[in-house]
Coordinates of C-alpha atoms and ligand atoms in Angstrom, one line a residue:
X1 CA 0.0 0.0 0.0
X2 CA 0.9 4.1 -0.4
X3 CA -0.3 6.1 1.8
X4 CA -0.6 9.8 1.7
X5 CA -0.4 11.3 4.9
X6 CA -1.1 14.9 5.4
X7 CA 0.2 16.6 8.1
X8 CA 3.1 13.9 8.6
X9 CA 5.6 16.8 9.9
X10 CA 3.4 17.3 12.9
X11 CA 3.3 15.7 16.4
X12 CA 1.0 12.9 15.2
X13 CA 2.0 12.5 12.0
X14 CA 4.9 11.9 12.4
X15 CA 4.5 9.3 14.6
X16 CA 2.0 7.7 12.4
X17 CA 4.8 7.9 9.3
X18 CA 7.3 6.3 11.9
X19 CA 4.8 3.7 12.5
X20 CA 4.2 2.5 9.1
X21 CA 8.2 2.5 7.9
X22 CA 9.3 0.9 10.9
X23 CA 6.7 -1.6 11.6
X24 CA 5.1 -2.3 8.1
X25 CA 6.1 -3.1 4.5
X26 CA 4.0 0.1 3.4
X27 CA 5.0 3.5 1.4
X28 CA 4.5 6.7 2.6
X29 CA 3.8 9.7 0.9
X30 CA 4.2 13.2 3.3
X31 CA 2.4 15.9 2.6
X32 CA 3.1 18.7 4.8
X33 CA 3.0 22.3 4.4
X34 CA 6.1 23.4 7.7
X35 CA 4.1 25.8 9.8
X36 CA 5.7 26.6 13.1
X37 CA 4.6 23.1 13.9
X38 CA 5.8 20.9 10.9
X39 CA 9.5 19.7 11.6
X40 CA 11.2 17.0 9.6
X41 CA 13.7 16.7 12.6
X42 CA 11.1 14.5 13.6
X43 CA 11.5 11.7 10.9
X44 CA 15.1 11.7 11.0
X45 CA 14.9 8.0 11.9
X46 CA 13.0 7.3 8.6
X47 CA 14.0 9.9 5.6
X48 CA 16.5 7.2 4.4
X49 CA 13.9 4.5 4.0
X50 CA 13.3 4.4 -0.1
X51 CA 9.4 3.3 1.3
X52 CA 9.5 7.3 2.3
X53 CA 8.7 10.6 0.1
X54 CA 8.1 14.3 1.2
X55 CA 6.0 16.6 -0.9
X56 CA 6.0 20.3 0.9
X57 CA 2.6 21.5 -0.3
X58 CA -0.2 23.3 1.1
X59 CA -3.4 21.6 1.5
X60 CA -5.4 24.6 0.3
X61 CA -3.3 24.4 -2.7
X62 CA -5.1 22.5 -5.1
X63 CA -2.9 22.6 -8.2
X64 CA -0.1 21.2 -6.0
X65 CA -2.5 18.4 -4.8
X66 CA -3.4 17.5 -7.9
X67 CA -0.3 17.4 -8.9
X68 CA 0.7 15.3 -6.0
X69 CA -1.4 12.5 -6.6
X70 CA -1.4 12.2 -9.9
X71 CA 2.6 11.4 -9.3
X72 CA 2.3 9.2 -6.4
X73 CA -1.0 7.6 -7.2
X74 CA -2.2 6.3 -3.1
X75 CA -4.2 3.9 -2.1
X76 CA -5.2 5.7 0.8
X77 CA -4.9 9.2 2.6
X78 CA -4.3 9.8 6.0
X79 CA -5.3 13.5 6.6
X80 CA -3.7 15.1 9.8
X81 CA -3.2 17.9 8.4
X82 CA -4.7 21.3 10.8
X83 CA -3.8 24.0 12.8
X84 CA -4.2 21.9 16.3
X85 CA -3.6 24.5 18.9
X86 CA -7.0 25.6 20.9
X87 CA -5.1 29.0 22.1
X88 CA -3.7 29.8 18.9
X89 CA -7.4 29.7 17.6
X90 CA -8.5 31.9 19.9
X91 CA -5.7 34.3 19.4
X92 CA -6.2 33.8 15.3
X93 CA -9.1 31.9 14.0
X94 CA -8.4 32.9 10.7
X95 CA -5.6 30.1 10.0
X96 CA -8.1 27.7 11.4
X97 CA -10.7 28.5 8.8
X98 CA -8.4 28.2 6.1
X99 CA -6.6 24.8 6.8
X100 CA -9.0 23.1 8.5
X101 CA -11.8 23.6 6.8
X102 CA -10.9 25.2 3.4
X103 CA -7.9 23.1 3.4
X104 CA -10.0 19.8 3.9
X105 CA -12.4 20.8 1.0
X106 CA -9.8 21.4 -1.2
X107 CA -8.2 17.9 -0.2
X108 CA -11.6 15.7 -0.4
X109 CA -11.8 17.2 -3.6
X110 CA -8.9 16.9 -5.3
X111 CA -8.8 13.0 -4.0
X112 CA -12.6 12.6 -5.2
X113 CA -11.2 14.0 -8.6
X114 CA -8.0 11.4 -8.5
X115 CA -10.6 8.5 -7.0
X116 CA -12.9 8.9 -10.2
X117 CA -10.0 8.0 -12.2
X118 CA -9.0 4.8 -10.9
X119 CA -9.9 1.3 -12.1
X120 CA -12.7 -0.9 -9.7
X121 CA -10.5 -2.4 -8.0
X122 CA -8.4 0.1 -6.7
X123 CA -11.4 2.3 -6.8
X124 CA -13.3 0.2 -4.3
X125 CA -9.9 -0.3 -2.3
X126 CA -9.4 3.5 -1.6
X127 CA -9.6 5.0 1.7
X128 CA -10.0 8.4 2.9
X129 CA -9.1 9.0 6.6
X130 CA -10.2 11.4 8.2
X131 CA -8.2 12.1 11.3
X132 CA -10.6 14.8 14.4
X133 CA -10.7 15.2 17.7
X134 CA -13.1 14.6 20.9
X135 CA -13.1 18.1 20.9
X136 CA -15.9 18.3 18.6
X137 CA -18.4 16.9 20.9
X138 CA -17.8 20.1 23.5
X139 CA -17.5 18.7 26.9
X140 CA -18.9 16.2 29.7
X141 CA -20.4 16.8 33.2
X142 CA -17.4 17.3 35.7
X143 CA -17.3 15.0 38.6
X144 CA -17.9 18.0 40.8
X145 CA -20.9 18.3 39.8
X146 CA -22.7 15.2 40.7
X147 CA -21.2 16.0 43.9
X148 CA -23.7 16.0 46.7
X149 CA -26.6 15.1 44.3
X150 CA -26.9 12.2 46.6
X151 CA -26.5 9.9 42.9
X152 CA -23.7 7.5 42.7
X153 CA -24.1 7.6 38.7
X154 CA -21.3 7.0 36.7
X155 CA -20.4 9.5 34.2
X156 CA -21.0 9.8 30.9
X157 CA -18.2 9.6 28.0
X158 CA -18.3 10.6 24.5
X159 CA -19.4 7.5 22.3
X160 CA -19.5 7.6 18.2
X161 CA -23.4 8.7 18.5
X162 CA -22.7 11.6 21.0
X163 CA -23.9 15.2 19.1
X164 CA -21.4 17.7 18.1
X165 CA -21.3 20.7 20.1
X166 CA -17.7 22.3 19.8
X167 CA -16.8 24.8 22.2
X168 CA -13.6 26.8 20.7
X169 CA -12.2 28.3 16.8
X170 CA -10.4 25.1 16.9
X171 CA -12.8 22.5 17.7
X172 CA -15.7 24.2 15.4
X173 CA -13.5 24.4 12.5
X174 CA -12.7 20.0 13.1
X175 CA -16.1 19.2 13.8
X176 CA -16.7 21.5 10.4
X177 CA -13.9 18.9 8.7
X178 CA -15.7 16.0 10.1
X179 CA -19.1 17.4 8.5
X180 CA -17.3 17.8 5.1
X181 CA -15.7 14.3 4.9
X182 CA -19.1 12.4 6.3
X183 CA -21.2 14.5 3.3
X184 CA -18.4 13.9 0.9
X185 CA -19.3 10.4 1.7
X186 CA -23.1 10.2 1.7
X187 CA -22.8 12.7 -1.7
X188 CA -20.5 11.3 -3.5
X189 CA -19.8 7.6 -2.2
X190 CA -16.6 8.9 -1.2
X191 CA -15.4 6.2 1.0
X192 CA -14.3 7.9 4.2
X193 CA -13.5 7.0 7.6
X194 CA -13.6 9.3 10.4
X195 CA -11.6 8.8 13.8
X196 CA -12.2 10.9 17.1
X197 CA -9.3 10.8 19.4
X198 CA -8.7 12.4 23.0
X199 CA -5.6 14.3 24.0
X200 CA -1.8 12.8 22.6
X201 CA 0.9 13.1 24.4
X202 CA 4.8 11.6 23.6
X203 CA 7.6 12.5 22.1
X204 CA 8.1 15.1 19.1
X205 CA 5.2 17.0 21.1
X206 CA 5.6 20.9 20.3
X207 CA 6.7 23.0 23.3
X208 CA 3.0 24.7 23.1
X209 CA 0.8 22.0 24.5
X210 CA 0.8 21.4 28.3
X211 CA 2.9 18.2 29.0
X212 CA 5.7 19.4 26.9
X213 CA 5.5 23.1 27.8
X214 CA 5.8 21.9 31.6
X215 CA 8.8 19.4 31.3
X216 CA 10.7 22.5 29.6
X217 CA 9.7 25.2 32.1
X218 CA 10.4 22.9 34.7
X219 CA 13.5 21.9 33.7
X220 CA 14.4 25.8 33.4
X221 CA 13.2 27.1 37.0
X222 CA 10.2 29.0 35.0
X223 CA 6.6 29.0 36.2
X224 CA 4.3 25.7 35.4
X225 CA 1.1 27.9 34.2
X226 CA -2.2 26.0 35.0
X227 CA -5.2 27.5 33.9
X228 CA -7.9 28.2 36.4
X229 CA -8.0 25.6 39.4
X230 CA -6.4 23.3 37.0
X231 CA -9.5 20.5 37.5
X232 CA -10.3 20.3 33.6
X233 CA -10.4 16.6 32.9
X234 CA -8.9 15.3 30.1
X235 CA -8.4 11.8 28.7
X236 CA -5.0 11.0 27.8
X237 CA -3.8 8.3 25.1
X238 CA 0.0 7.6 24.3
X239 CA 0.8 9.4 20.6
X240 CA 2.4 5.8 19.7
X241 CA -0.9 3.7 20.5
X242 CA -2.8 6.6 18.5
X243 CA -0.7 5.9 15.6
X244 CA -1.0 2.1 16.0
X245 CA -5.0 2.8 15.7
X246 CA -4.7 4.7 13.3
X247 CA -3.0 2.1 11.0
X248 CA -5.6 -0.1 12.2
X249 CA -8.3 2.0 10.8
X250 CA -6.9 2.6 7.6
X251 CA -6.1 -0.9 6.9
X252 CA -9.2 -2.8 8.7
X253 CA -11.6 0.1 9.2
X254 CA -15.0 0.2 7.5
X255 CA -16.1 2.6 5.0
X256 CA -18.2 4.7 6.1
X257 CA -17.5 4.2 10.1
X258 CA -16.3 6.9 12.4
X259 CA -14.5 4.7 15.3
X260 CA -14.0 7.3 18.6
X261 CA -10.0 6.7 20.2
X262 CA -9.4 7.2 23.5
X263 CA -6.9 6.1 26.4
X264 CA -8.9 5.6 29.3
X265 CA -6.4 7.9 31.2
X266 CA -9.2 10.9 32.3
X267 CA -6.6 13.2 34.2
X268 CA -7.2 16.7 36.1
X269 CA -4.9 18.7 34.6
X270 CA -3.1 19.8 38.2
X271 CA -2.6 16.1 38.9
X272 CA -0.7 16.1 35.0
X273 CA 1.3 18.4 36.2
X274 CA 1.8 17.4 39.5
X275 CA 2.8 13.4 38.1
X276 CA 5.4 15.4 35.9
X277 CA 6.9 17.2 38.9
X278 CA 7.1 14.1 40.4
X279 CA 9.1 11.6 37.8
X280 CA 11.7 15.0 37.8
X281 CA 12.3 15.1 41.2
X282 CA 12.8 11.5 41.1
X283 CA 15.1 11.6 37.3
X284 CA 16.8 14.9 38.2
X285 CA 16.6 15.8 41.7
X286 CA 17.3 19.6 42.6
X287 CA 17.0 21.1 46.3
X288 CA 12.9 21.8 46.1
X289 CA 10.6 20.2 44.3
X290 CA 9.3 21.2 40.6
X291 CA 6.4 21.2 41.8
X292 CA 6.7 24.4 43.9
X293 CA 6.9 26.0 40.4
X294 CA 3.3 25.5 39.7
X295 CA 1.6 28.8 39.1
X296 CA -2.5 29.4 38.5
X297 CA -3.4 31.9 36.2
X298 CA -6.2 32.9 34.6
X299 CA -8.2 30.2 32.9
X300 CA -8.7 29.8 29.3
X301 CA -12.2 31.6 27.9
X302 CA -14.9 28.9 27.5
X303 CA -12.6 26.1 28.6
X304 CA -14.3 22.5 28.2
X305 CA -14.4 20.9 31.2
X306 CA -14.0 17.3 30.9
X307 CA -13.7 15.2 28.1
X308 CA -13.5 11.4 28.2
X309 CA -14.1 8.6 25.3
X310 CA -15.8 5.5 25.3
X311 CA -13.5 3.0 22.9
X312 CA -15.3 0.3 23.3
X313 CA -15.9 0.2 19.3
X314 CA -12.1 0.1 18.2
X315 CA -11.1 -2.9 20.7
X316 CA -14.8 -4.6 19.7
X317 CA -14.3 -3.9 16.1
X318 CA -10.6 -3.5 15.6
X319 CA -8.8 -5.4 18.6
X320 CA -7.0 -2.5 19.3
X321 CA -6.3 -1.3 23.0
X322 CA -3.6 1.2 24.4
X323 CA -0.4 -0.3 25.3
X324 CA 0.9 2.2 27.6
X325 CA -0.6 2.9 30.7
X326 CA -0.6 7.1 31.9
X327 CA 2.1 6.3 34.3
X328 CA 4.8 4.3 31.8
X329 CA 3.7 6.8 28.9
X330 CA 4.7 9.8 30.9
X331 CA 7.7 8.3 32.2
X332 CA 9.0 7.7 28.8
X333 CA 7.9 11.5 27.5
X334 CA 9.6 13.1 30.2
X335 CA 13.3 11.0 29.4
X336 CA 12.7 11.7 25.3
X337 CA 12.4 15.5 26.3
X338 CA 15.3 15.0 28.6
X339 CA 17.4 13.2 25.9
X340 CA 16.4 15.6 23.5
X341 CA 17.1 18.9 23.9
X342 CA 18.5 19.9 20.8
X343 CA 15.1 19.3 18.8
X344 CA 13.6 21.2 21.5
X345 CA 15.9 23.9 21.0
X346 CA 15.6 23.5 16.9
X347 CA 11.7 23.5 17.1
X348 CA 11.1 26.8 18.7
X349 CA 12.8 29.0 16.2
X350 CA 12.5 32.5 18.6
X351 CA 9.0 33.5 17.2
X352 CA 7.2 31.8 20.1
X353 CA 9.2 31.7 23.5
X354 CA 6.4 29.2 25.1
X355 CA 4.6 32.9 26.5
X356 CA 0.9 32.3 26.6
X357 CA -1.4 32.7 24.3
X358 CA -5.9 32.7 23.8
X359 CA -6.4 35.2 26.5
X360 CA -8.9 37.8 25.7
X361 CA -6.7 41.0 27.8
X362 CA -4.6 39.4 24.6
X363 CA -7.5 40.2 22.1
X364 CA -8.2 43.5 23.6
X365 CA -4.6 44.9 23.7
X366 CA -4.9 43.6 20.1
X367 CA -8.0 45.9 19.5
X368 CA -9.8 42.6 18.3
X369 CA -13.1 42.1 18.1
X370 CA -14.2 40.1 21.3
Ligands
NAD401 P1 0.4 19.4 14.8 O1 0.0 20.8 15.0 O2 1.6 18.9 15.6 O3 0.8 19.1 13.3 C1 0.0 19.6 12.2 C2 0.9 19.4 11.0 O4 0.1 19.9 9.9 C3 2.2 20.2 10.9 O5 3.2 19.4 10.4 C4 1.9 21.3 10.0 O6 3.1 21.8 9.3 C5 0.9 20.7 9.0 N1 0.0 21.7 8.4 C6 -0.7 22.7 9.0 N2 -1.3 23.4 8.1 C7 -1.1 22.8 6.9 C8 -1.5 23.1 5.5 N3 -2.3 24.1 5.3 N4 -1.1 22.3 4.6 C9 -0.3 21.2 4.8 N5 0.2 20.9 6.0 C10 -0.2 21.7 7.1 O7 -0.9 18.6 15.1 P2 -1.1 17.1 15.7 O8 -1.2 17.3 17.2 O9 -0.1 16.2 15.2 O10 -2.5 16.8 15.2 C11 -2.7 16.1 14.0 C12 -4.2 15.9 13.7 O11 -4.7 15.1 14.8 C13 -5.0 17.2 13.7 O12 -5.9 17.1 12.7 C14 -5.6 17.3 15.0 O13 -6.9 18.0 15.0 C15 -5.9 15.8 15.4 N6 -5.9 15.4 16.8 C16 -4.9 15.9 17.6 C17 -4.9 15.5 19.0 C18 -3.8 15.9 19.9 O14 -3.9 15.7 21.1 N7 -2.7 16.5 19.5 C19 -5.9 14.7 19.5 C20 -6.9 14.3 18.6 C21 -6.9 14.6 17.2

């Protein structure tokens, strides 16, 4: 098989090209336009592989698409491809507009327009993968409150049937993706898979998203930010099993299916933070503890609350479970950061100094329209 994966620069992507050169007999195609968060630093382990080709095209760009697969002719896309970072939306929707949802449209059509060309069999073969987030579904009732209700209920989690109400720039402009691909698919016959996943975290994580951004302020005496009281729950997977299922969907999946990916890992974030203090004062011990760096500050606007997913689909359907528990995944994360300091260092180029971003004083001072 050749896949095309989109977005295969970025944290995930990446992940998912290592997957499928180190672990599979398959060719991979990377289509990746290097925003801030695209770094090919991240695939040094497979650049050499003859099973791997980089394209550097934008997916809103749809002479270059077409010119893309016409060359490569896939069997199957993997689109990762997005702006992925819920502050930066809220700072700067506009980039969110364009990739995520312009840039999708572009892509489902210029791979509908390559699709119609190809024989039955591969025609019937195809895949079109849409990769989305449990963000799209908004977020869950918090554990506080069912608090004194007096009901010992268990709380609900996001299943495959759950409705879509997004809460931020970012998550609207996925759940509009999602919408795209599914209607592409009812339209056209298109045959699309979706997949819903909660929060990643591993290695090759930009320095912008909260486990990352704390081993790295930690490890240089700053202030660990937590927004609010730090009790947003959030249900954390391992970036490798995510790329495993991902694999899994594209290869075994069902037209048509949208399979929801989740590690059964719901964290508060203060207790993320608090675990990463932890496995540093344990790996590099210093007179206080890291976690006397932890500093609240003002929480994000319209913050979701809790998210959690129910997976029972993919290990029903697909056989496919998470490896890593929370505690073993963040044990390796934190040693890849501390073994790895010069792609840190390479990634943030001096335009953004991990200062934070997606506050509305920000949008004010900006004279933006709030
Ligand atoms: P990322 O921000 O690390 O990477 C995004 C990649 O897309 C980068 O390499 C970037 O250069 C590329 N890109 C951006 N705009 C582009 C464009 N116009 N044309 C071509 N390439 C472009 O994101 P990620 O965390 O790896 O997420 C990948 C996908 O998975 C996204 O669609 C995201 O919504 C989804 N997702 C992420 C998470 C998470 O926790 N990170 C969870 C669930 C789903």
């Amino acid at each position: 098989m050749k896949i095309l994966v989109t977005g295969g620069a970025g944290f995930i992507g990446s992940a998912v090209i290592r997957h499928i050169i180190q672990n599979t007999q398959d060719s991979v195609v990377n289509l990746d336009k290097l925003t801030y968060a695209g770094n090919l630093e991240s695939l040094v382990s497979v650049v050499d592989s003859d099973r791997y080709a980089f394209e550097q095209v934008d997916i809103c760009d749809r002479a270059e698409l077409d010119r893309v697969f016409a060359k490569h002719q896939p069997d199957a896309v993997m689109h990762l491809a997005a702006e992925s970072h819920v502050d930066r939306s809220i700072t700067g929707p506009a980039e969110f507009i364009q990739t995520n949802i312009v840039g999708t449209y572009t892509l489902l059509e210029a791979a509908r327009e390559y699709w119609n060309t190809l024989g039955d069999d591969s025609k019937s073969a195809f895949r079109f993968h849409h990769i989305s987030t449990d963000e799209v579904y908004g977020d869950l009732p918090h554990p506080d409150e069912q608090e004194g209700n007096g009901l010992d209920q268990e709380l609900p989690l996001f299943t495959e049937q759950t409705s879509y109400a997004p809460s931020s720039p970012y998550s609207a402009s996925k759940a509009s993706s999602d919408h795209l691909v599914r209607a592409w698919l009812r339209t056209y016959g298109f045959p699309a898979i979706v997949t819903n996943c909660s929060n990643n975290y591993g290695p090759y994580h930009f320095p912008e998203k909260l486990i990352p951004l704390v081993i790295l302020n930690a490890l240089e005496g700053k202030p660990l930010p937590i927004y609010g009281k730090g009790d947003q729950i959030r249900d954390w997977l391992y970036v490798e099993d995510h790329a495993r299922a991902l694999y899994k969907v594209v290869t075994e999946g069902k037209v048509g299916e949208t399979y929801n990916i989740g590690g059964h890992n719901e964290k508060q974030n203060i207790e993320v933070v608090q675990t990463i203090c932890h496995i540093l004062d344990a790996m590099v011990p210093k007179v206080t503890s890291y976690a006397e760096q932890i500093t609240y500050v003002a929480d994000r606007p319209g913050h979701d609350r809790r998210y959690a997913i129910d997976a029972t689909k993919m290990s029903a359907e697909l056989n496919w479970t998470p490896e890593e528990t929370f505690e073993t995944g963040l044990c390796k994360t934190v040693q890849w950061y501390l073994d790895n300091k010069e792609w840190c260092d390479n990634v943030q180029d001096g335009s953004y100094q991990r200062e934070r971003l997606g506050t509305l004083a920000e949008q004010t001072e900006k004279g933006a329209n709030i």
